[in-house]
XYZ file of C-alpha atoms in Angstrom:
509
model
C 10.573 19.031 50.556
C 11.028 17.313 47.200
C 11.502 19.153 43.943
C 9.047 19.400 41.081
C 9.279 17.674 37.675
C 8.345 19.483 34.492
C 7.983 17.925 31.050
C 8.484 20.911 28.752
C 7.564 20.845 25.059
C 9.928 22.871 22.873
C 7.973 22.752 19.642
C 9.283 21.549 16.279
C 12.709 23.198 16.250
C 12.528 26.964 15.867
C 13.503 28.484 19.268
C 10.959 31.247 18.659
C 8.188 28.633 18.748
C 8.979 27.782 22.383
C 6.049 28.985 24.505
C 6.449 31.800 27.014
C 5.749 29.405 29.869
C 8.281 26.865 28.614
C 10.965 29.558 28.298
C 10.301 30.788 31.850
C 10.464 27.306 33.374
C 13.678 26.465 31.516
C 15.305 29.593 32.912
C 14.106 28.915 36.479
C 14.954 25.203 36.694
C 17.701 23.843 38.913
C 18.293 20.874 36.620
C 17.897 20.611 32.839
C 17.594 17.049 31.501
C 17.568 16.039 27.853
C 17.948 12.918 25.736
C 20.434 12.344 22.953
C 21.766 9.585 20.739
C 25.189 8.127 21.401
C 26.937 10.986 19.617
C 25.934 13.177 22.586
C 24.413 16.018 20.556
C 20.919 16.956 21.690
C 18.453 18.706 19.400
C 16.314 19.543 22.415
C 19.175 21.306 24.177
C 20.067 23.291 21.058
C 16.464 24.561 20.811
C 16.391 25.474 24.513
C 19.881 27.063 24.526
C 18.646 30.703 24.348
C 16.697 30.174 27.575
C 19.345 28.429 29.704
C 21.245 30.275 32.423
C 24.653 29.795 33.965
C 24.946 27.524 36.969
C 22.218 25.084 36.016
C 22.928 21.377 36.397
C 22.544 19.360 33.211
C 21.622 15.692 32.935
C 22.454 14.116 29.587
C 20.251 11.040 29.138
C 22.145 9.246 26.384
C 20.461 6.324 24.648
C 22.800 3.350 25.010
C 21.969 1.519 21.783
C 20.041 1.332 18.543
C 17.599 -1.294 17.335
C 20.477 -3.187 15.700
C 22.842 -3.266 18.671
C 21.695 -5.074 21.791
C 22.490 -8.340 23.494
C 20.021 -7.671 26.316
C 18.026 -10.822 27.219
C 14.822 -8.809 26.782
C 15.885 -7.587 23.355
C 15.704 -3.955 22.277
C 12.567 -3.197 24.305
C 14.033 -4.768 27.410
C 17.191 -2.719 27.076
C 15.165 0.488 26.605
C 13.003 -0.276 29.641
C 16.148 -0.624 31.743
C 17.500 2.634 30.297
C 14.348 4.590 31.158
C 14.311 3.109 34.666
C 17.923 4.226 35.197
C 17.136 7.727 33.852
C 14.141 8.014 36.180
C 16.356 7.082 39.126
C 18.836 9.833 38.210
C 16.043 12.413 38.059
C 14.534 11.110 41.290
C 17.845 11.784 43.073
C 17.600 15.470 42.112
C 13.933 15.654 43.104
C 14.668 14.051 46.484
C 17.344 16.712 47.012
C 14.686 19.412 46.546
C 15.765 20.455 43.032
C 13.221 21.374 40.357
C 13.863 19.407 37.153
C 12.864 20.327 33.596
C 12.981 17.522 31.032
C 13.241 18.988 27.549
C 11.141 17.411 24.806
C 11.050 18.159 21.086
C 7.515 18.878 19.913
C 5.019 17.930 22.618
C 6.166 15.880 25.650
C 3.305 13.377 25.455
C 3.240 12.982 21.658
C 5.680 10.187 20.725
C 8.130 11.791 23.176
C 10.715 10.254 25.506
C 9.519 12.387 28.432
C 6.424 10.204 28.817
C 8.637 7.345 30.047
C 9.872 9.564 32.892
C 6.342 10.751 33.616
C 4.979 7.215 33.952
C 7.774 6.235 36.325
C 7.764 9.339 38.542
C 4.276 10.851 38.591
C 3.078 8.648 41.468
C 5.900 9.888 43.749
C 6.485 13.522 42.753
C 4.610 16.592 41.648
C 4.798 16.390 37.842
C 3.429 18.853 35.304
C 3.482 18.881 31.502
C 3.834 21.991 29.353
C 2.524 21.249 25.857
C 4.432 22.228 22.751
C 3.742 22.752 19.055
C 3.828 19.319 17.411
C 5.783 18.453 14.293
C 2.471 17.642 12.601
C 1.215 21.208 13.071
C 4.594 22.557 12.005
C 4.605 20.439 8.840
C 1.169 21.706 7.826
C 2.317 25.257 8.515
C 5.476 25.086 6.400
C 3.547 23.454 3.555
C 0.780 26.043 3.864
C -1.821 23.247 3.644
C -4.641 22.811 6.180
C -4.669 19.520 8.087
C -8.417 18.995 8.255
C -11.695 20.877 8.031
C -15.340 20.327 8.942
C -15.996 16.582 9.301
C -12.641 15.425 7.977
C -10.715 12.860 10.016
C -7.008 13.262 10.809
C -5.114 10.069 11.638
C -1.617 10.024 13.153
C 0.333 6.835 12.448
C 3.777 5.441 13.250
C 5.901 4.519 10.251
C 6.936 1.350 12.061
C 3.650 -0.333 11.107
C 3.861 -2.984 8.362
C 3.137 -1.440 4.918
C -0.107 -3.373 4.406
C -1.459 -2.332 7.820
C -0.407 1.269 7.255
C -1.996 1.262 3.791
C -5.332 0.111 5.195
C -5.301 2.995 7.691
C -4.445 5.488 4.950
C -7.288 4.265 2.749
C -9.836 4.962 5.466
C -8.963 8.472 6.557
C -9.169 11.941 5.045
C -5.874 13.348 6.276
C -2.898 11.663 7.914
C 0.536 12.222 9.413
C 3.027 9.354 9.471
C 5.773 9.732 12.067
C 9.072 7.944 12.695
C 10.512 7.830 9.191
C 14.255 7.346 8.748
C 14.812 3.642 8.147
C 11.052 3.055 7.777
C 10.712 5.433 4.809
C 10.613 2.879 1.989
C 7.888 0.891 3.766
C 5.915 4.090 4.385
C 6.107 5.109 0.736
C 5.039 1.606 -0.289
C 2.024 1.960 2.017
C 0.982 5.238 0.370
C 1.269 3.558 -3.037
C -0.774 0.550 -1.908
C -3.425 2.927 -0.562
C -3.505 4.789 -3.881
C -2.586 8.084 -2.191
C 1.087 8.589 -3.050
C 0.274 11.522 -5.345
C -1.375 13.395 -2.451
C 1.418 12.933 0.116
C 4.181 15.332 1.158
C 7.488 14.843 2.912
C 8.618 17.334 5.574
C 12.026 17.222 7.243
C 13.089 19.266 10.303
C 10.162 21.675 9.960
C 10.749 25.321 11.015
C 14.559 24.912 11.309
C 17.348 26.158 9.048
C 17.665 22.595 7.716
C 13.986 22.386 6.775
C 13.153 20.457 3.588
C 9.836 19.698 1.885
C 9.073 17.660 -1.222
C 6.401 15.433 -2.753
C 6.759 12.087 -0.985
C 7.222 10.145 -4.215
C 10.276 12.261 -5.177
C 12.329 11.707 -1.995
C 15.541 9.647 -1.964
C 15.149 7.059 0.855
C 18.846 7.294 1.707
C 18.456 10.992 2.568
C 15.659 10.632 5.153
C 16.468 11.317 8.846
C 14.393 10.261 11.833
C 13.143 13.838 12.382
C 10.846 13.867 9.367
C 7.282 12.898 8.596
C 4.897 12.168 5.752
C 1.804 14.336 5.566
C -1.486 13.737 3.782
C -3.189 17.157 4.016
C -6.880 18.001 4.012
C -8.447 16.818 0.736
C -10.959 19.669 0.891
C -8.196 22.246 0.766
C -5.573 20.383 -1.263
C -5.614 20.861 -5.040
C -6.244 17.508 -6.686
C -3.321 15.902 -8.543
C -3.245 17.214 -12.085
C -3.862 14.797 -14.949
C -4.811 15.112 -18.569
C -8.421 14.572 -17.516
C -8.564 17.685 -15.355
C -10.652 20.384 -16.982
C -9.604 24.007 -16.650
C -13.216 25.172 -16.447
C -15.751 24.535 -13.731
C -17.912 22.478 -16.107
C -18.782 18.990 -15.012
C -17.512 15.801 -16.604
C -17.932 12.045 -16.440
C -14.946 9.708 -16.327
C -15.548 5.961 -16.432
C -12.724 4.029 -14.754
C -11.659 0.452 -14.183
C -10.544 -0.413 -10.657
C -8.915 -3.671 -11.696
C -10.069 -7.058 -10.440
C -9.171 -6.661 -6.754
C -7.343 -4.294 -4.390
C -5.658 -0.921 -5.016
C -2.416 -2.544 -6.158
C -4.277 -3.519 -9.362
C -5.354 0.088 -10.003
C -3.476 2.315 -12.455
C -2.041 5.686 -11.335
C -4.218 7.371 -13.979
C -7.360 5.925 -12.400
C -6.187 6.870 -8.883
C -5.711 10.449 -10.046
C -9.176 10.632 -11.589
C -10.754 9.263 -8.398
C -8.864 11.811 -6.285
C -10.209 14.647 -8.467
C -13.840 13.521 -8.340
C -16.705 15.231 -6.556
C -19.046 12.241 -6.950
C -18.270 8.513 -7.182
C -20.916 6.295 -8.772
C -21.107 2.552 -9.300
C -22.272 -0.857 -8.177
C -22.315 -0.761 -4.361
C -19.472 -3.239 -3.643
C -17.191 -1.475 -6.137
C -17.848 1.965 -4.655
C -17.209 0.511 -1.196
C -13.664 -0.363 -2.295
C -12.845 3.360 -2.410
C -11.892 5.363 0.705
C -14.442 7.645 2.327
C -13.436 11.277 1.902
C -15.391 14.102 3.428
C -15.386 16.214 0.281
C -16.654 13.396 -1.958
C -20.120 11.894 -2.300
C -20.460 8.164 -2.954
C -23.490 6.722 -4.733
C -23.706 2.925 -4.675
C -26.532 1.118 -6.461
C -27.737 -2.295 -7.600
C -25.952 -4.011 -10.485
C -29.090 -4.143 -12.654
C -29.562 -0.395 -13.184
C -26.667 0.460 -15.498
C -28.590 2.852 -17.763
C -30.147 4.653 -14.793
C -26.717 4.893 -13.162
C -25.258 6.378 -16.355
C -28.066 8.953 -16.636
C -27.605 9.896 -12.974
C -23.875 10.465 -13.549
C -24.487 12.616 -16.606
C -27.167 14.656 -14.815
C -24.727 15.380 -11.963
C -22.083 16.422 -14.473
C -24.560 18.751 -16.162
C -24.874 20.518 -12.786
C -21.100 21.041 -12.634
C -19.898 17.943 -10.777
C -16.762 16.002 -11.673
C -18.158 12.466 -11.709
C -16.263 9.186 -11.735
C -18.207 6.041 -12.602
C -16.389 2.954 -11.339
C -16.314 -0.558 -12.714
C -14.412 -3.603 -11.611
C -11.716 -4.767 -14.010
C -11.811 -2.775 -17.243
C -14.849 -0.521 -17.772
C -15.047 -1.469 -21.465
C -15.377 -5.222 -20.823
C -19.001 -6.040 -19.877
C -19.045 -2.941 -17.672
C -20.080 0.691 -17.378
C -18.244 2.297 -20.309
C -20.809 0.958 -22.770
C -23.785 2.096 -20.680
C -22.377 5.587 -20.109
C -21.369 6.211 -23.718
C -24.731 4.912 -24.967
C -26.695 7.276 -22.731
C -24.221 10.105 -23.397
C -24.935 9.801 -27.129
C -28.405 11.209 -26.531
C -28.733 14.870 -27.666
C -29.435 16.242 -24.182
C -25.939 15.209 -23.031
C -24.036 16.349 -26.100
C -22.109 19.029 -24.154
C -20.954 16.748 -21.305
C -17.301 15.668 -21.489
C -17.030 11.877 -21.223
C -13.796 9.891 -21.005
C -12.890 6.276 -20.284
C -9.807 5.070 -18.384
C -8.828 1.417 -18.828
C -8.164 -1.048 -16.043
C -6.747 -4.522 -15.619
C -9.427 -6.925 -16.799
C -10.209 -10.214 -15.065
C -9.277 -12.356 -18.081
C -5.676 -11.187 -18.012
C -5.551 -11.372 -14.208
C -6.610 -15.028 -14.225
C -4.319 -15.831 -17.154
C -1.340 -14.348 -15.319
C -1.770 -16.794 -12.448
C -1.045 -19.828 -14.641
C 1.192 -18.440 -17.398
C -0.144 -17.382 -20.805
C -3.256 -19.316 -21.849
C -4.342 -16.230 -23.836
C -0.958 -15.904 -25.546
C -2.436 -16.201 -29.047
C -5.757 -15.186 -30.609
C -8.673 -15.363 -28.211
C -12.209 -14.066 -27.778
C -14.184 -12.819 -24.794
C -17.761 -13.957 -24.163
C -20.342 -13.495 -21.419
C -22.651 -16.370 -20.513
C -25.200 -13.996 -19.031
C -28.457 -14.232 -20.966
C -29.986 -11.265 -19.162
C -29.222 -8.884 -22.050
C -28.976 -11.341 -24.953
C -30.714 -14.686 -25.663
C -29.002 -18.032 -25.149
C -29.285 -18.835 -28.872
C -26.943 -15.929 -29.610
C -24.510 -17.069 -26.916
C -24.538 -20.647 -28.242
C -23.928 -19.465 -31.812
C -20.950 -17.370 -30.714
C -19.482 -20.209 -28.658
C -19.765 -22.471 -31.681
C -18.108 -19.886 -33.907
C -15.237 -19.425 -31.460
C -14.803 -23.182 -31.088
C -14.739 -23.859 -34.838
C -12.316 -20.938 -35.336
C -10.005 -22.583 -32.736
C -9.874 -19.498 -30.542
C -9.046 -19.613 -26.864
C -12.050 -18.270 -24.968
C -12.358 -16.105 -21.853
C -15.823 -16.547 -20.342
C -17.229 -13.852 -18.049
C -20.373 -14.133 -15.911
C -20.441 -17.934 -16.150
C -23.042 -18.556 -13.451
C -25.192 -16.961 -10.781
C -27.810 -18.034 -8.250
C -30.472 -17.904 -10.955
C -28.287 -19.139 -13.850
C -27.044 -22.609 -12.988
C -27.142 -24.617 -16.221
C -25.139 -22.510 -18.694
C -21.685 -23.802 -17.699
C -22.661 -27.415 -18.320
C -24.313 -26.482 -21.607
C -21.203 -24.559 -22.669
C -18.943 -27.520 -21.849
C -21.121 -29.929 -23.864
C -21.297 -27.560 -26.831
C -17.538 -27.013 -26.909
C -16.855 -30.744 -26.657
C -18.499 -31.093 -30.074
C -15.525 -29.178 -31.510
C -12.685 -29.441 -28.953
C -10.667 -32.312 -27.549
C -11.756 -33.555 -24.101
C -8.197 -32.788 -22.908
C -8.447 -29.077 -23.803
C -7.030 -27.116 -20.818
C -9.511 -25.147 -18.736
C -8.624 -22.612 -16.026
C -11.142 -21.622 -13.349
C -10.105 -18.389 -11.607
C -12.071 -17.315 -8.553
C -11.687 -13.966 -6.702
C -8.269 -13.383 -8.281
C -6.375 -10.795 -6.257
C -8.816 -11.100 -3.373
C -8.655 -12.939 -0.042
C -10.549 -15.979 -1.375
C -8.464 -16.393 -4.538
C -8.296 -19.892 -5.985
C -7.045 -21.222 -9.310
C -8.084 -24.613 -10.688
C -6.533 -26.109 -13.816
C -8.599 -28.930 -15.312
C -9.740 -30.162 -18.732
C -12.859 -29.548 -20.761
C -14.165 -33.063 -20.172
C -13.587 -32.789 -16.412
C -15.018 -29.290 -15.992
C -17.434 -29.478 -13.067
C -20.159 -26.785 -13.184
C -20.531 -27.076 -9.399
C -17.076 -25.448 -9.048
C -18.203 -22.304 -10.883
C -20.118 -19.301 -9.550
C -20.487 -15.600 -10.407
C -17.121 -14.751 -8.852
C -15.355 -17.049 -11.313
C -13.918 -16.524 -14.765
C -13.236 -19.420 -17.147
C -10.425 -19.697 -19.667
C -10.901 -22.388 -22.328
C -7.807 -23.232 -24.339
C -7.489 -23.649 -28.101
C -6.236 -26.833 -29.791
C -2.681 -25.555 -29.244
C -2.954 -24.669 -25.535
C -0.703 -26.794 -23.342
C -0.545 -27.648 -19.641
C 2.893 -28.439 -18.226
C 3.012 -29.954 -14.704
C 5.504 -28.279 -12.356
C 6.224 -28.610 -8.614
C 4.881 -25.141 -7.876
C 1.746 -25.662 -9.963
C 1.000 -26.217 -13.645
C 1.940 -23.775 -16.383
C -0.703 -23.198 -19.037
C 0.220 -21.439 -22.272
C -0.842 -21.022 -25.874
C 2.181 -20.708 -28.211
C 2.475 -17.614 -30.363
C 3.363 -19.703 -33.440
C 0.633 -21.766 -35.091
C 1.639 -25.163 -36.611
C 2.408 -24.825 -40.316
C 0.440 -27.943 -41.289
C -2.721 -26.402 -39.831
C -2.048 -23.127 -41.652
C -1.551 -24.970 -44.946
C -4.780 -26.964 -44.488
C -6.886 -23.859 -43.810
C -9.400 -22.867 -46.524
C -8.272 -20.229 -48.989
C -10.023 -16.996 -47.929
C -10.411 -16.157 -51.638
């Protein structure tokens, strides 16, 4: 009769967290098998040591290599497959001899554990049974004293070996998370938390429940000090105190904070804005902007059309009056053709006099586009919107003329839409009355996004068909220069104005 194979979970490291069943099976086994690195020391064996008895056979399953050291034709994975096959053969010899074998596993045997490779290779030939153990994820939450998840919250477990951008996307779209397999992956993992805008919420836990246990905020950890037996934990947002910022109120009174998300993804968002969003009870804004934020079970998201700014502001203030911490989101900077003006205007009404209102700046699209080509806004410039929905075209034309005659570089927002198709051509023709046909023009589309494109042209060659609502235009001054380069043109406006132009300017007196 053949022996029986047991995969026994030992828990996270404290021998007292070994289950009663696991302790009994360890003591009864004929053979105790355990993995170790090439130094030969086994954490699993040290945890199980109190339950071993004299006379038991021991099988040390020593990993033959690391990811950096293999000349196997199948690479690292090929070498590991051969190793697990050889280990399974050694255990099979004991089982064929009628010996019962216990394979020790840190945490749970089937949760990122080496035992699973034995199980897959032997379960079709022998009687195999798994004894679950306390996972390192549960242990980490316990030592931090922070719940993992509650009610409808989603917990995601991720390997730190994922590329940072892939890991960041997963972190954005979950409530709570545990990231395993740190060690050499730590810097990439921390980068992923930063890209996801959740670094301030994350904790680092090393060797949970052991004498060498260490915990710290993830952002404070030295990458050179991180061992493999550690993890990053993003606890339940319902139960985790929000990161403290100067915008956190000590009372339970509601507030409205208007924030700028920047022109594209979370890497354009300031830490101050991330903190305010993490603290919020309600998130309000134009639907596509609200959709850029992660879904969190404890937060309510209210997306709306882009033509109801005053109604959106009143809704935010009414929620705050009921005690909610409200964040109103804008793309770019909230004070540049965005929600800060609408919210402060409505908040100035007497009925909202007691509601705390603050505004947090963000990277605006004009500077984002300018950065892609150099410094076209390096000297005096003005910002105009071509949208005539809230002001008549005569006013827009007068301001364009004033900016052109003052020789200001111009950043033009909202240049066109499906219903506004003629304003770009009219703007070009008006500016040509005062500017050289060779004046540099930059068309930035979806800067920071997947469809980003940058076109450098001249005022005379500006084609309105190239411009839509997702574009921003930069029109140079008389001093703006375009310098061809192999990697793409540089466009800049010098800080110093020519002295002959200064001397020919009218005396302001």
